mmCIF file of C-alpha atoms in Angstrom:
data_model
loop_
_atom_site.group_PDB
_atom_site.id
_atom_site.type_symbol
_atom_site.label_atom_id
_atom_site.label_comp_id
_atom_site.label_asym_id
_atom_site.label_seq_id
_atom_site.Cartn_x
_atom_site.Cartn_y
_atom_site.Cartn_z
ATOM 1 C CA UNK H 1 64.811 229.687 -39.423
ATOM 2 C CA UNK H 2 67.821 228.096 -41.503
ATOM 3 C CA UNK H 3 69.038 224.740 -42.092
ATOM 4 C CA UNK H 4 72.017 224.096 -39.314
ATOM 5 C CA UNK H 5 75.356 223.253 -41.209
ATOM 6 C CA UNK H 6 75.600 219.571 -42.411
ATOM 7 C CA UNK H 7 78.648 217.524 -40.411
ATOM 8 C CA UNK H 8 81.191 216.747 -42.813
ATOM 9 C CA UNK H 9 80.796 213.184 -44.585
ATOM 10 C CA UNK H 10 83.611 210.660 -44.511
ATOM 11 C CA UNK H 11 85.045 210.441 -47.489
ATOM 12 C CA UNK H 12 85.802 206.924 -47.338
ATOM 13 C CA UNK H 13 81.987 206.375 -47.392
ATOM 14 C CA UNK H 14 81.534 204.765 -50.844
ATOM 15 C CA UNK H 15 77.671 206.476 -52.610
ATOM 16 C CA UNK H 16 78.681 205.682 -56.037
ATOM 17 C CA UNK H 17 76.000 202.952 -55.445
ATOM 18 C CA UNK H 18 73.161 205.255 -53.532
ATOM 19 C CA UNK H 19 73.852 208.681 -54.861
ATOM 20 C CA UNK H 20 72.184 209.274 -58.141
ATOM 21 C CA UNK H 21 71.959 211.844 -60.557
ATOM 22 C CA UNK H 22 69.569 212.482 -63.948
ATOM 23 C CA UNK H 23 71.793 210.400 -65.736
ATOM 24 C CA UNK H 24 71.827 207.668 -63.259
ATOM 25 C CA UNK H 25 68.096 207.046 -63.306
ATOM 26 C CA UNK H 26 67.063 203.849 -65.634
ATOM 27 C CA UNK H 27 65.392 204.873 -68.449
ATOM 28 C CA UNK H 28 62.692 203.221 -69.173
ATOM 29 C CA UNK H 29 62.518 203.151 -65.416
ATOM 30 C CA UNK H 30 64.022 199.725 -63.466
ATOM 31 C CA UNK H 31 63.743 199.246 -60.136
ATOM 32 C CA UNK H 32 65.128 196.079 -60.035
ATOM 33 C CA UNK H 33 68.316 197.480 -61.955
ATOM 34 C CA UNK H 34 68.765 199.948 -59.260
ATOM 35 C CA UNK H 35 68.063 197.551 -55.898
ATOM 36 C CA UNK H 36 68.799 194.338 -57.620
ATOM 37 C CA UNK H 37 65.144 192.660 -56.673
ATOM 38 C CA UNK H 38 61.452 193.411 -56.906
ATOM 39 C CA UNK H 39 60.200 194.591 -53.625
ATOM 40 C CA UNK H 40 57.538 197.615 -53.034
ATOM 41 C CA UNK H 41 58.788 201.282 -53.657
ATOM 42 C CA UNK H 42 58.020 204.023 -51.332
ATOM 43 C CA UNK H 43 59.416 207.593 -52.605
ATOM 44 C CA UNK H 44 59.501 210.142 -50.644
ATOM 45 C CA UNK H 45 60.158 213.613 -52.237
ATOM 46 C CA UNK H 46 62.262 216.314 -50.084
ATOM 47 C CA UNK H 47 64.299 214.066 -48.460
ATOM 48 C CA UNK H 48 66.092 216.957 -46.362
ATOM 49 C CA UNK H 49 69.003 215.169 -43.977
ATOM 50 C CA UNK H 50 67.064 211.878 -44.328
ATOM 51 C CA UNK H 51 66.174 210.750 -41.026
ATOM 52 C CA UNK H 52 62.882 209.518 -42.830
ATOM 53 C CA UNK H 53 64.524 207.603 -45.566
ATOM 54 C CA UNK H 54 67.001 205.971 -42.953
ATOM 55 C CA UNK H 55 64.553 205.222 -40.212
ATOM 56 C CA UNK H 56 62.161 203.727 -42.650
ATOM 57 C CA UNK H 57 64.779 201.555 -44.853
ATOM 58 C CA UNK H 58 66.412 199.941 -41.442
ATOM 59 C CA UNK H 59 62.653 199.270 -40.389
ATOM 60 C CA UNK H 60 61.333 197.767 -43.400
ATOM 61 C CA UNK H 61 64.079 196.002 -45.336
ATOM 62 C CA UNK H 62 61.567 194.314 -47.411
ATOM 63 C CA UNK H 63 60.701 197.419 -48.606
ATOM 64 C CA UNK H 64 62.776 199.715 -51.262
ATOM 65 C CA UNK H 65 63.342 203.729 -50.604
ATOM 66 C CA UNK H 66 63.799 205.937 -53.235
ATOM 67 C CA UNK H 67 64.126 209.767 -51.819
ATOM 68 C CA UNK H 68 64.526 212.899 -54.140
ATOM 69 C CA UNK H 69 66.090 216.093 -52.640
ATOM 70 C CA UNK H 70 67.355 218.641 -54.944
ATOM 71 C CA UNK H 71 69.837 220.196 -53.175
ATOM 72 C CA UNK H 72 72.954 218.417 -54.081
ATOM 73 C CA UNK H 73 74.707 218.532 -50.452
ATOM 74 C CA UNK H 74 71.469 217.209 -48.772
ATOM 75 C CA UNK H 75 71.167 214.075 -50.911
ATOM 76 C CA UNK H 76 74.571 213.349 -50.149
ATOM 77 C CA UNK H 77 73.636 213.475 -46.919
ATOM 78 C CA UNK H 78 71.014 210.958 -47.275
ATOM 79 C CA UNK H 79 73.617 209.105 -49.157
ATOM 80 C CA UNK H 80 76.017 208.440 -46.277
ATOM 81 C CA UNK H 81 73.168 207.509 -43.815
ATOM 82 C CA UNK H 82 72.569 204.276 -46.442
ATOM 83 C CA UNK H 83 76.394 203.759 -46.452
ATOM 84 C CA UNK H 84 76.770 203.778 -43.162
ATOM 85 C CA UNK H 85 74.230 201.069 -41.953
ATOM 86 C CA UNK H 86 75.243 199.187 -45.283
ATOM 87 C CA UNK H 87 71.866 199.719 -45.988
ATOM 88 C CA UNK H 88 71.490 198.080 -49.806
ATOM 89 C CA UNK H 89 67.397 199.549 -49.570
ATOM 90 C CA UNK H 90 67.770 203.230 -50.128
ATOM 91 C CA UNK H 91 68.752 204.852 -53.289
ATOM 92 C CA UNK H 92 68.400 208.744 -53.405
ATOM 93 C CA UNK H 93 68.213 211.668 -56.249
ATOM 94 C CA UNK H 94 69.400 214.642 -56.189
ATOM 95 C CA UNK H 95 67.304 216.030 -58.854
ATOM 96 C CA UNK H 96 63.991 217.228 -59.420
ATOM 97 C CA UNK H 97 61.377 215.171 -57.767
ATOM 98 C CA UNK H 98 58.711 216.558 -60.565
ATOM 99 C CA UNK H 99 60.609 215.659 -63.208
ATOM 100 C CA UNK H 100 60.720 211.957 -62.093
ATOM 101 C CA UNK H 101 57.386 211.505 -61.222
ATOM 102 C CA UNK H 102 56.429 213.569 -64.576
ATOM 103 C CA UNK H 103 58.870 211.521 -67.001
ATOM 104 C CA UNK H 104 60.342 208.485 -65.090
ATOM 105 C CA UNK H 105 57.851 206.341 -62.996
ATOM 106 C CA UNK H 106 55.284 204.310 -64.663
ATOM 107 C CA UNK H 107 51.472 203.683 -63.744
ATOM 108 C CA UNK H 108 51.413 201.618 -60.518
ATOM 109 C CA UNK H 109 55.280 201.098 -59.643
ATOM 110 C CA UNK H 110 54.959 202.582 -56.128
ATOM 111 C CA UNK H 111 53.876 201.621 -53.198
ATOM 112 C CA UNK H 112 53.941 204.895 -51.288
ATOM 113 C CA UNK H 113 54.407 208.372 -51.780
ATOM 114 C CA UNK H 114 55.619 211.216 -48.410
ATOM 115 C CA UNK H 115 56.239 214.139 -48.395
ATOM 116 C CA UNK H 116 56.774 216.007 -45.817
ATOM 117 C CA UNK H 117 56.839 219.392 -44.633
ATOM 118 C CA UNK H 118 57.163 220.723 -48.286
ATOM 119 C CA UNK H 119 58.449 224.413 -48.877
ATOM 120 C CA UNK H 120 55.516 226.540 -48.152
ATOM 121 C CA UNK H 121 56.168 229.252 -50.922
ATOM 122 C CA UNK H 122 54.244 231.868 -48.503
ATOM 123 C CA UNK H 123 53.728 234.807 -50.564
ATOM 124 C CA UNK H 124 50.433 234.138 -53.032
ATOM 125 C CA UNK H 125 52.690 233.927 -56.587
ATOM 126 C CA UNK H 126 54.710 231.660 -55.211
ATOM 127 C CA UNK H 127 52.325 229.863 -54.343
ATOM 128 C CA UNK H 128 52.790 228.159 -58.025
ATOM 129 C CA UNK H 129 55.838 226.326 -56.979
ATOM 130 C CA UNK H 130 54.572 224.377 -54.709
ATOM 131 C CA UNK H 131 55.331 220.806 -54.581
ATOM 132 C CA UNK H 132 51.706 219.589 -54.061
ATOM 133 C CA UNK H 133 50.148 220.842 -57.287
ATOM 134 C CA UNK H 134 47.552 220.117 -59.339
ATOM 135 C CA UNK H 135 49.574 217.780 -62.601
ATOM 136 C CA UNK H 136 52.157 216.656 -59.461
ATOM 137 C CA UNK H 137 48.828 215.286 -57.515
ATOM 138 C CA UNK H 138 48.033 213.431 -60.590
ATOM 139 C CA UNK H 139 51.063 212.079 -60.907
ATOM 140 C CA UNK H 140 51.191 210.407 -57.617
ATOM 141 C CA UNK H 141 47.781 209.180 -58.434
ATOM 142 C CA UNK H 142 48.889 207.540 -61.670
ATOM 143 C CA UNK H 143 51.970 205.674 -60.284
ATOM 144 C CA UNK H 144 50.655 204.699 -56.784
ATOM 145 C CA UNK H 145 49.345 200.338 -57.131
ATOM 146 C CA UNK H 146 45.727 199.917 -55.996
ATOM 147 C CA UNK H 147 46.537 200.304 -52.031
ATOM 148 C CA UNK H 148 49.166 202.319 -51.988
ATOM 149 C CA UNK H 149 49.568 205.358 -50.214
ATOM 150 C CA UNK H 150 49.943 209.357 -49.982
ATOM 151 C CA UNK H 151 50.980 210.505 -47.110
ATOM 152 C CA UNK H 152 51.367 214.290 -46.235
ATOM 153 C CA UNK H 153 52.516 216.369 -43.553
ATOM 154 C CA UNK H 154 53.300 219.833 -42.702
ATOM 155 C CA UNK H 155 53.230 222.818 -39.885
ATOM 156 C CA UNK H 156 51.018 225.286 -42.329
ATOM 157 C CA UNK H 157 47.708 225.092 -41.793
ATOM 158 C CA UNK H 158 46.462 227.279 -44.824
ATOM 159 C CA UNK H 159 48.903 225.138 -47.005
ATOM 160 C CA UNK H 160 47.787 221.492 -45.351
ATOM 161 C CA UNK H 161 43.868 222.695 -45.541
ATOM 162 C CA UNK H 162 44.344 224.096 -49.370
ATOM 163 C CA UNK H 163 46.190 221.241 -49.927
ATOM 164 C CA UNK H 164 43.407 218.642 -49.272
ATOM 165 C CA UNK H 165 40.835 220.481 -51.308
ATOM 166 C CA UNK H 166 42.897 220.526 -53.882
ATOM 167 C CA UNK H 167 43.273 216.354 -53.468
ATOM 168 C CA UNK H 168 39.801 216.176 -52.930
ATOM 169 C CA UNK H 169 38.845 218.233 -56.311
ATOM 170 C CA UNK H 170 41.768 216.638 -58.722
ATOM 171 C CA UNK H 171 42.211 213.234 -57.618
ATOM 172 C CA UNK H 172 39.788 209.758 -56.854
ATOM 173 C CA UNK H 173 42.444 209.150 -53.788
ATOM 174 C CA UNK H 174 40.421 208.360 -50.737
ATOM 175 C CA UNK H 175 41.228 210.284 -47.652
ATOM 176 C CA UNK H 176 42.530 212.110 -45.764
ATOM 177 C CA UNK H 177 42.898 209.274 -43.039
ATOM 178 C CA UNK H 178 44.062 211.024 -39.832
ATOM 179 C CA UNK H 179 47.426 209.680 -38.350
ATOM 180 C CA UNK H 180 48.369 208.508 -35.106
ATOM 181 C CA UNK H 181 50.612 210.621 -33.339
ATOM 182 C CA UNK H 182 53.256 209.106 -30.470
ATOM 183 C CA UNK H 183 55.538 210.438 -27.774
ATOM 184 C CA UNK H 184 58.725 210.490 -28.767
ATOM 185 C CA UNK H 185 60.878 207.751 -27.087
ATOM 186 C CA UNK H 186 64.272 209.458 -27.725
ATOM 187 C CA UNK H 187 65.911 212.609 -29.108
ATOM 188 C CA UNK H 188 65.652 211.647 -32.274
ATOM 189 C CA UNK H 189 62.616 209.399 -32.672
ATOM 190 C CA UNK H 190 60.506 211.845 -34.712
ATOM 191 C CA UNK H 191 59.430 211.214 -38.567
ATOM 192 C CA UNK H 192 62.064 214.200 -39.911
ATOM 193 C CA UNK H 193 64.321 216.414 -38.708
ATOM 194 C CA UNK H 194 61.993 219.511 -39.482
ATOM 195 C CA UNK H 195 59.054 217.390 -37.288
ATOM 196 C CA UNK H 196 61.452 216.827 -34.315
ATOM 197 C CA UNK H 197 61.976 221.069 -34.502
ATOM 198 C CA UNK H 198 58.221 221.893 -34.830
ATOM 199 C CA UNK H 199 57.102 219.842 -32.186
ATOM 200 C CA UNK H 200 59.891 220.588 -29.512
ATOM 201 C CA UNK H 201 59.085 224.345 -30.307
ATOM 202 C CA UNK H 202 55.124 223.480 -29.296
ATOM 203 C CA UNK H 203 54.012 224.171 -32.542
ATOM 204 C CA UNK H 204 51.363 221.949 -34.707
ATOM 205 C CA UNK H 205 51.882 219.220 -36.922
ATOM 206 C CA UNK H 206 48.785 218.446 -39.838
ATOM 207 C CA UNK H 207 49.202 215.067 -40.724
ATOM 208 C CA UNK H 208 47.234 212.569 -43.288
ATOM 209 C CA UNK H 209 47.260 209.656 -45.173
ATOM 210 C CA UNK H 210 44.967 209.045 -48.414
ATOM 211 C CA UNK H 211 44.777 205.909 -50.275
ATOM 212 C CA UNK H 212 44.321 205.220 -53.596
ATOM 213 C CA UNK H 213 41.466 202.625 -53.830
ATOM 214 C CA UNK H 214 41.445 199.097 -55.949
ATOM 215 C CA UNK H 215 41.337 199.411 -59.810
#
């Protein structure tokens, strides 16, 4: 099932400080330069329509949130969510998450990494394109602070099981830790739009969390 068309954005919304291109990313990396403060940073790879980012940034004003979405129209939609709520602790990059982790983020700079419902690349010959590959997982381990977390959810059992095997093989992360599921209290009381669609269809969601041990 394809994505639904996005609603038109209010042209008066100022996204200039919220929506980044590759050229806008500080090099060397400086979260303080982007957010004007020093705070725990959480990064989501594949932000889609931005429901998680908006909800998390609203509920956790003491943390900063950085979303990465390769599709620019969806990245703009994420940034608009921040603008509508006047959230100063959110930014979104229209670009490649693997590049950002590999070439930008320094060691021990991120409190949590979130990867929700990534593209499963169904065909076997395409699986090397999956975001949760060996180089990315090693970069996740590198950039997490001691005690930091990797959150991974998918509706594809094969992707879930093979990724857990890969994490155990190539990282020292501790897990998988179970993730408690609660009933939704309203129509948008879900982690992401994809989770909403999956759960309303009665399909299973596979969830886990990993922790980087203290160094």
